[in-house]
Amino acid sequence: MMVVGEGAAPVAMVKKLRMVTGIVALFALVLDQVSKQWVLTSLLPCLSGPPGPGCAVNSPFIEVTGFFNMVVAWNFGVSFSMFYSEHDLMPLALSLLAVIICAGLLWWGRHNDKGLVALATGMVVGGAVGNVIDRFRFGAVADFLDFHVAGWHWPAFNVADCCIVVGVCLLLIDGLFSGAERR
């Protein structure tokens, strides 16, 4: 027996989750760009011209705790400066790759009916777009969070990177632990 409106609930849920993805992506993007703007213009401004990788004299780092500093670091590659290149087309190539990955994630999740996947996808897309904006503005991504222990520093990162890592981890968790309910 079919209940009236039974088929409409999943469609409505999918539409709501698409909106969740968009809102989370927008929130991640805005948070990333606002934090970078604040760091580059107020907290650690360039002391010899406009902010960017061409700055001759950056403000010195700020020690926040014994294991955390605020710094200005320019990443010309992807995570941990992998694929670093001084080639003029590298920011464009990395941006195109990020846009393709975002489009693929959004296409893959177009029929998603899970809140965790919507949240994770929004985080990844918002973070990736935030870093793409940096590549077009500066030719590199602005990183400023620096954690360290006993003289060993984790590569500097930013809010967009946090969103991407957390989003990917949530997608992995969903993929690993939701398989049994689908079978």
PDB file of N, CA and C in Angstrom, residues 13-73:
ATOM      1  N   MET A  13      13.626  16.264   0.863  1.00  0.00           N
ATOM      2  CA  MET A  13      14.808  16.131   1.703  1.00  0.00           C
ATOM      3  C   MET A  13      16.072  16.404   0.889  1.00  0.00           C
ATOM      4  N   VAL A  14      16.138  15.862  -0.308  1.00  0.00           N
ATOM      5  CA  VAL A  14      17.296  16.080  -1.174  1.00  0.00           C
ATOM      6  C   VAL A  14      17.451  17.565  -1.470  1.00  0.00           C
ATOM      7  N   LYS A  15      16.353  18.250  -1.726  1.00  0.00           N
ATOM      8  CA  LYS A  15      16.410  19.696  -1.997  1.00  0.00           C
ATOM      9  C   LYS A  15      16.903  20.458  -0.771  1.00  0.00           C
ATOM     10  N   LYS A  16      16.426  20.082   0.418  1.00  0.00           N
ATOM     11  CA  LYS A  16      16.877  20.740   1.647  1.00  0.00           C
ATOM     12  C   LYS A  16      18.371  20.483   1.871  1.00  0.00           C
ATOM     13  N   LEU A  17      18.819  19.278   1.597  1.00  0.00           N
ATOM     14  CA  LEU A  17      20.227  18.954   1.796  1.00  0.00           C
ATOM     15  C   LEU A  17      21.115  19.672   0.784  1.00  0.00           C
ATOM     16  N   ARG A  18      20.597  19.898  -0.420  1.00  0.00           N
ATOM     17  CA  ARG A  18      21.344  20.716  -1.389  1.00  0.00           C
ATOM     18  C   ARG A  18      21.515  22.129  -0.850  1.00  0.00           C
ATOM     19  N   MET A  19      20.458  22.644  -0.224  1.00  0.00           N
ATOM     20  CA  MET A  19      20.540  23.976   0.357  1.00  0.00           C
ATOM     21  C   MET A  19      21.542  23.983   1.515  1.00  0.00           C
ATOM     22  N   VAL A  20      21.549  22.921   2.328  1.00  0.00           N
ATOM     23  CA  VAL A  20      22.523  22.805   3.420  1.00  0.00           C
ATOM     24  C   VAL A  20      23.941  22.844   2.851  1.00  0.00           C
ATOM     25  N   THR A  21      24.173  22.090   1.785  1.00  0.00           N
ATOM     26  CA  THR A  21      25.488  22.086   1.150  1.00  0.00           C
ATOM     27  C   THR A  21      25.880  23.494   0.720  1.00  0.00           C
ATOM     28  N   GLY A  22      24.958  24.197   0.088  1.00  0.00           N
ATOM     29  CA  GLY A  22      25.243  25.558  -0.372  1.00  0.00           C
ATOM     30  C   GLY A  22      25.506  26.520   0.770  1.00  0.00           C
ATOM     31  N   ILE A  23      24.717  26.429   1.819  1.00  0.00           N
ATOM     32  CA  ILE A  23      24.898  27.327   2.969  1.00  0.00           C
ATOM     33  C   ILE A  23      26.227  27.042   3.665  1.00  0.00           C
ATOM     34  N   VAL A  24      26.542  25.774   3.857  1.00  0.00           N
ATOM     35  CA  VAL A  24      27.813  25.415   4.496  1.00  0.00           C
ATOM     36  C   VAL A  24      28.985  25.870   3.627  1.00  0.00           C
ATOM     37  N   ALA A  25      28.882  25.669   2.320  1.00  0.00           N
ATOM     38  CA  ALA A  25      29.953  26.109   1.413  1.00  0.00           C
ATOM     39  C   ALA A  25      30.133  27.620   1.485  1.00  0.00           C
ATOM     40  N   LEU A  26      29.041  28.354   1.484  1.00  0.00           N
ATOM     41  CA  LEU A  26      29.124  29.814   1.568  1.00  0.00           C
ATOM     42  C   LEU A  26      29.717  30.248   2.905  1.00  0.00           C
ATOM     43  N   PHE A  27      29.305  29.621   3.988  1.00  0.00           N
ATOM     44  CA  PHE A  27      29.828  29.945   5.315  1.00  0.00           C
ATOM     45  C   PHE A  27      31.335  29.672   5.377  1.00  0.00           C
ATOM     46  N   ALA A  28      31.765  28.507   4.878  1.00  0.00           N
ATOM     47  CA  ALA A  28      33.196  28.176   4.877  1.00  0.00           C
ATOM     48  C   ALA A  28      33.989  29.169   4.042  1.00  0.00           C
ATOM     49  N   LEU A  29      33.464  29.518   2.878  1.00  0.00           N
ATOM     50  CA  LEU A  29      34.121  30.477   1.992  1.00  0.00           C
ATOM     51  C   LEU A  29      34.261  31.845   2.655  1.00  0.00           C
ATOM     52  N   VAL A  30      33.188  32.352   3.238  1.00  0.00           N
ATOM     53  CA  VAL A  30      33.224  33.667   3.873  1.00  0.00           C
ATOM     54  C   VAL A  30      34.169  33.658   5.078  1.00  0.00           C
ATOM     55  N   LEU A  31      34.073  32.635   5.912  1.00  0.00           N
ATOM     56  CA  LEU A  31      34.951  32.532   7.078  1.00  0.00           C
ATOM     57  C   LEU A  31      36.419  32.499   6.649  1.00  0.00           C
ATOM     58  N   ASP A  32      36.721  31.752   5.599  1.00  0.00           N
ATOM     59  CA  ASP A  32      38.090  31.676   5.087  1.00  0.00           C
ATOM     60  C   ASP A  32      38.567  33.034   4.582  1.00  0.00           C
ATOM     61  N   GLN A  33      37.784  33.677   3.742  1.00  0.00           N
ATOM     62  CA  GLN A  33      38.211  34.939   3.142  1.00  0.00           C
ATOM     63  C   GLN A  33      38.308  36.061   4.177  1.00  0.00           C
ATOM     64  N   VAL A  34      37.383  36.100   5.128  1.00  0.00           N
ATOM     65  CA  VAL A  34      37.437  37.122   6.175  1.00  0.00           C
ATOM     66  C   VAL A  34      38.668  36.914   7.054  1.00  0.00           C
ATOM     67  N   SER A  35      38.954  35.671   7.414  1.00  0.00           N
ATOM     68  CA  SER A  35      40.126  35.404   8.259  1.00  0.00           C
ATOM     69  C   SER A  35      41.425  35.761   7.526  1.00  0.00           C
ATOM     70  N   LYS A  36      41.514  35.447   6.243  1.00  0.00           N
ATOM     71  CA  LYS A  36      42.721  35.792   5.478  1.00  0.00           C
ATOM     72  C   LYS A  36      42.866  37.297   5.346  1.00  0.00           C
ATOM     73  N   GLN A  37      41.765  37.987   5.083  1.00  0.00           N
ATOM     74  CA  GLN A  37      41.816  39.445   4.967  1.00  0.00           C
ATOM     75  C   GLN A  37      42.279  40.072   6.271  1.00  0.00           C
ATOM     76  N   TRP A  38      41.761  39.594   7.389  1.00  0.00           N
ATOM     77  CA  TRP A  38      42.136  40.114   8.698  1.00  0.00           C
ATOM     78  C   TRP A  38      43.619  39.893   8.971  1.00  0.00           C
ATOM     79  N   VAL A  39      44.098  38.676   8.705  1.00  0.00           N
ATOM     80  CA  VAL A  39      45.507  38.379   8.959  1.00  0.00           C
ATOM     81  C   VAL A  39      46.406  39.220   8.062  1.00  0.00           C
ATOM     82  N   LEU A  40      46.079  39.307   6.772  1.00  0.00           N
ATOM     83  CA  LEU A  40      46.964  39.990   5.822  1.00  0.00           C
ATOM     84  C   LEU A  40      46.927  41.509   5.930  1.00  0.00           C
ATOM     85  N   THR A  41      45.838  42.073   6.437  1.00  0.00           N
ATOM     86  CA  THR A  41      45.768  43.533   6.493  1.00  0.00           C
ATOM     87  C   THR A  41      45.905  44.100   7.898  1.00  0.00           C
ATOM     88  N   SER A  42      45.509  43.353   8.920  1.00  0.00           N
ATOM     89  CA  SER A  42      45.526  43.892  10.279  1.00  0.00           C
ATOM     90  C   SER A  42      46.535  43.210  11.193  1.00  0.00           C
ATOM     91  N   LEU A  43      46.502  41.886  11.225  1.00  0.00           N
ATOM     92  CA  LEU A  43      47.331  41.160  12.188  1.00  0.00           C
ATOM     93  C   LEU A  43      48.790  41.077  11.752  1.00  0.00           C
ATOM     94  N   LEU A  44      49.037  40.685  10.508  1.00  0.00           N
ATOM     95  CA  LEU A  44      50.399  40.517   9.992  1.00  0.00           C
ATOM     96  C   LEU A  44      50.518  41.179   8.622  1.00  0.00           C
ATOM     97  N   PRO A  45      50.378  42.485   8.561  1.00  0.00           N
ATOM     98  CA  PRO A  45      50.384  43.142   7.246  1.00  0.00           C
ATOM     99  C   PRO A  45      51.768  43.144   6.600  1.00  0.00           C
ATOM    100  N   CYS A  46      51.758  43.305   5.301  1.00  0.00           N
ATOM    101  CA  CYS A  46      53.004  43.484   4.564  1.00  0.00           C
ATOM    102  C   CYS A  46      53.551  44.856   4.940  1.00  0.00           C
ATOM    103  N   LEU A  47      54.817  44.913   5.286  1.00  0.00           N
ATOM    104  CA  LEU A  47      55.421  46.171   5.717  1.00  0.00           C
ATOM    105  C   LEU A  47      56.023  46.956   4.559  1.00  0.00           C
ATOM    106  N   SER A  48      55.938  46.408   3.349  1.00  0.00           N
ATOM    107  CA  SER A  48      56.542  47.103   2.197  1.00  0.00           C
ATOM    108  C   SER A  48      55.661  47.016   0.961  1.00  0.00           C
ATOM    109  N   GLY A  49      54.405  47.383   1.087  1.00  0.00           N
ATOM    110  CA  GLY A  49      53.522  47.385  -0.065  1.00  0.00           C
ATOM    111  C   GLY A  49      52.265  46.587   0.172  1.00  0.00           C
ATOM    112  N   PRO A  50      51.564  46.232  -0.915  1.00  0.00           N
ATOM    113  CA  PRO A  50      50.313  45.479  -0.779  1.00  0.00           C
ATOM    114  C   PRO A  50      50.583  44.036  -0.359  1.00  0.00           C
ATOM    115  N   PRO A  51      49.601  43.409   0.293  1.00  0.00           N
ATOM    116  CA  PRO A  51      49.785  42.023   0.708  1.00  0.00           C
ATOM    117  C   PRO A  51      49.906  41.103  -0.498  1.00  0.00           C
ATOM    118  N   GLY A  52      50.643  40.059  -0.318  1.00  0.00           N
ATOM    119  CA  GLY A  52      50.810  39.071  -1.372  1.00  0.00           C
ATOM    120  C   GLY A  52      52.177  38.445  -1.298  1.00  0.00           C
ATOM    121  N   PRO A  53      52.417  37.448  -2.127  1.00  0.00           N
ATOM    122  CA  PRO A  53      53.697  36.747  -2.075  1.00  0.00           C
ATOM    123  C   PRO A  53      54.876  37.623  -2.482  1.00  0.00           C
ATOM    124  N   GLY A  54      54.627  38.758  -3.132  1.00  0.00           N
ATOM    125  CA  GLY A  54      55.712  39.646  -3.542  1.00  0.00           C
ATOM    126  C   GLY A  54      56.143  40.608  -2.455  1.00  0.00           C
ATOM    127  N   CYS A  55      55.525  40.548  -1.292  1.00  0.00           N
ATOM    128  CA  CYS A  55      55.868  41.443  -0.190  1.00  0.00           C
ATOM    129  C   CYS A  55      57.328  41.230   0.194  1.00  0.00           C
ATOM    130  N   ALA A  56      58.085  42.321   0.227  1.00  0.00           N
ATOM    131  CA  ALA A  56      59.510  42.215   0.555  1.00  0.00           C
ATOM    132  C   ALA A  56      59.732  42.035   2.052  1.00  0.00           C
ATOM    133  N   VAL A  57      58.891  42.637   2.876  1.00  0.00           N
ATOM    134  CA  VAL A  57      59.068  42.550   4.331  1.00  0.00           C
ATOM    135  C   VAL A  57      57.706  42.288   4.972  1.00  0.00           C
ATOM    136  N   ASN A  58      57.514  41.064   5.450  1.00  0.00           N
ATOM    137  CA  ASN A  58      56.289  40.721   6.167  1.00  0.00           C
ATOM    138  C   ASN A  58      56.455  41.055   7.643  1.00  0.00           C
ATOM    139  N   SER A  59      55.340  41.292   8.329  1.00  0.00           N
ATOM    140  CA  SER A  59      55.388  41.441   9.774  1.00  0.00           C
ATOM    141  C   SER A  59      55.952  40.154  10.373  1.00  0.00           C
ATOM    142  N   PRO A  60      56.667  40.258  11.482  1.00  0.00           N
ATOM    143  CA  PRO A  60      57.174  39.032  12.110  1.00  0.00           C
ATOM    144  C   PRO A  60      56.018  38.188  12.649  1.00  0.00           C
ATOM    145  N   PHE A  61      56.276  36.902  12.857  1.00  0.00           N
ATOM    146  CA  PHE A  61      55.234  36.012  13.364  1.00  0.00           C
ATOM    147  C   PHE A  61      54.799  36.452  14.760  1.00  0.00           C
ATOM    148  N   ILE A  62      53.612  36.007  15.154  1.00  0.00           N
ATOM    149  CA  ILE A  62      53.087  36.295  16.485  1.00  0.00           C
ATOM    150  C   ILE A  62      52.986  34.979  17.233  1.00  0.00           C
ATOM    151  N   GLU A  63      53.671  34.877  18.367  1.00  0.00           N
ATOM    152  CA  GLU A  63      53.589  33.676  19.194  1.00  0.00           C
ATOM    153  C   GLU A  63      52.329  33.776  20.046  1.00  0.00           C
ATOM    154  N   VAL A  64      51.404  32.862  19.805  1.00  0.00           N
ATOM    155  CA  VAL A  64      50.135  32.866  20.533  1.00  0.00           C
ATOM    156  C   VAL A  64      50.261  32.000  21.782  1.00  0.00           C
ATOM    157  N   THR A  65      50.815  30.805  21.619  1.00  0.00           N
ATOM    158  CA  THR A  65      51.091  29.908  22.745  1.00  0.00           C
ATOM    159  C   THR A  65      52.467  29.284  22.499  1.00  0.00           C
ATOM    160  N   GLY A  66      52.869  28.400  23.374  1.00  0.00           N
ATOM    161  CA  GLY A  66      54.150  27.731  23.204  1.00  0.00           C
ATOM    162  C   GLY A  66      54.160  26.737  22.051  1.00  0.00           C
ATOM    163  N   PHE A  67      52.992  26.460  21.460  1.00  0.00           N
ATOM    164  CA  PHE A  67      52.914  25.502  20.357  1.00  0.00           C
ATOM    165  C   PHE A  67      52.175  26.046  19.128  1.00  0.00           C
ATOM    166  N   PHE A  68      51.787  27.325  19.163  1.00  0.00           N
ATOM    167  CA  PHE A  68      50.998  27.891  18.070  1.00  0.00           C
ATOM    168  C   PHE A  68      51.427  29.324  17.778  1.00  0.00           C
ATOM    169  N   ASN A  69      51.714  29.593  16.499  1.00  0.00           N
ATOM    170  CA  ASN A  69      52.068  30.930  16.037  1.00  0.00           C
ATOM    171  C   ASN A  69      51.132  31.351  14.913  1.00  0.00           C
ATOM    172  N   MET A  70      51.009  32.645  14.738  1.00  0.00           N
ATOM    173  CA  MET A  70      50.365  33.210  13.557  1.00  0.00           C
ATOM    174  C   MET A  70      51.499  33.687  12.657  1.00  0.00           C
ATOM    175  N   VAL A  71      51.503  33.270  11.403  1.00  0.00           N
ATOM    176  CA  VAL A  71      52.566  33.595  10.462  1.00  0.00           C
ATOM    177  C   VAL A  71      51.938  33.984   9.121  1.00  0.00           C
ATOM    178  N   VAL A  72      52.762  34.467   8.220  1.00  0.00           N
ATOM    179  CA  VAL A  72      52.329  34.645   6.836  1.00  0.00           C
ATOM    180  C   VAL A  72      53.188  33.715   6.003  1.00  0.00           C
ATOM    181  N   ALA A  73      52.552  32.759   5.357  1.00  0.00           N
ATOM    182  CA  ALA A  73      53.254  31.813   4.489  1.00  0.00           C
ATOM    183  C   ALA A  73      52.455  31.698   3.200  1.00  0.00           C
TER     184      ALA A  73
END
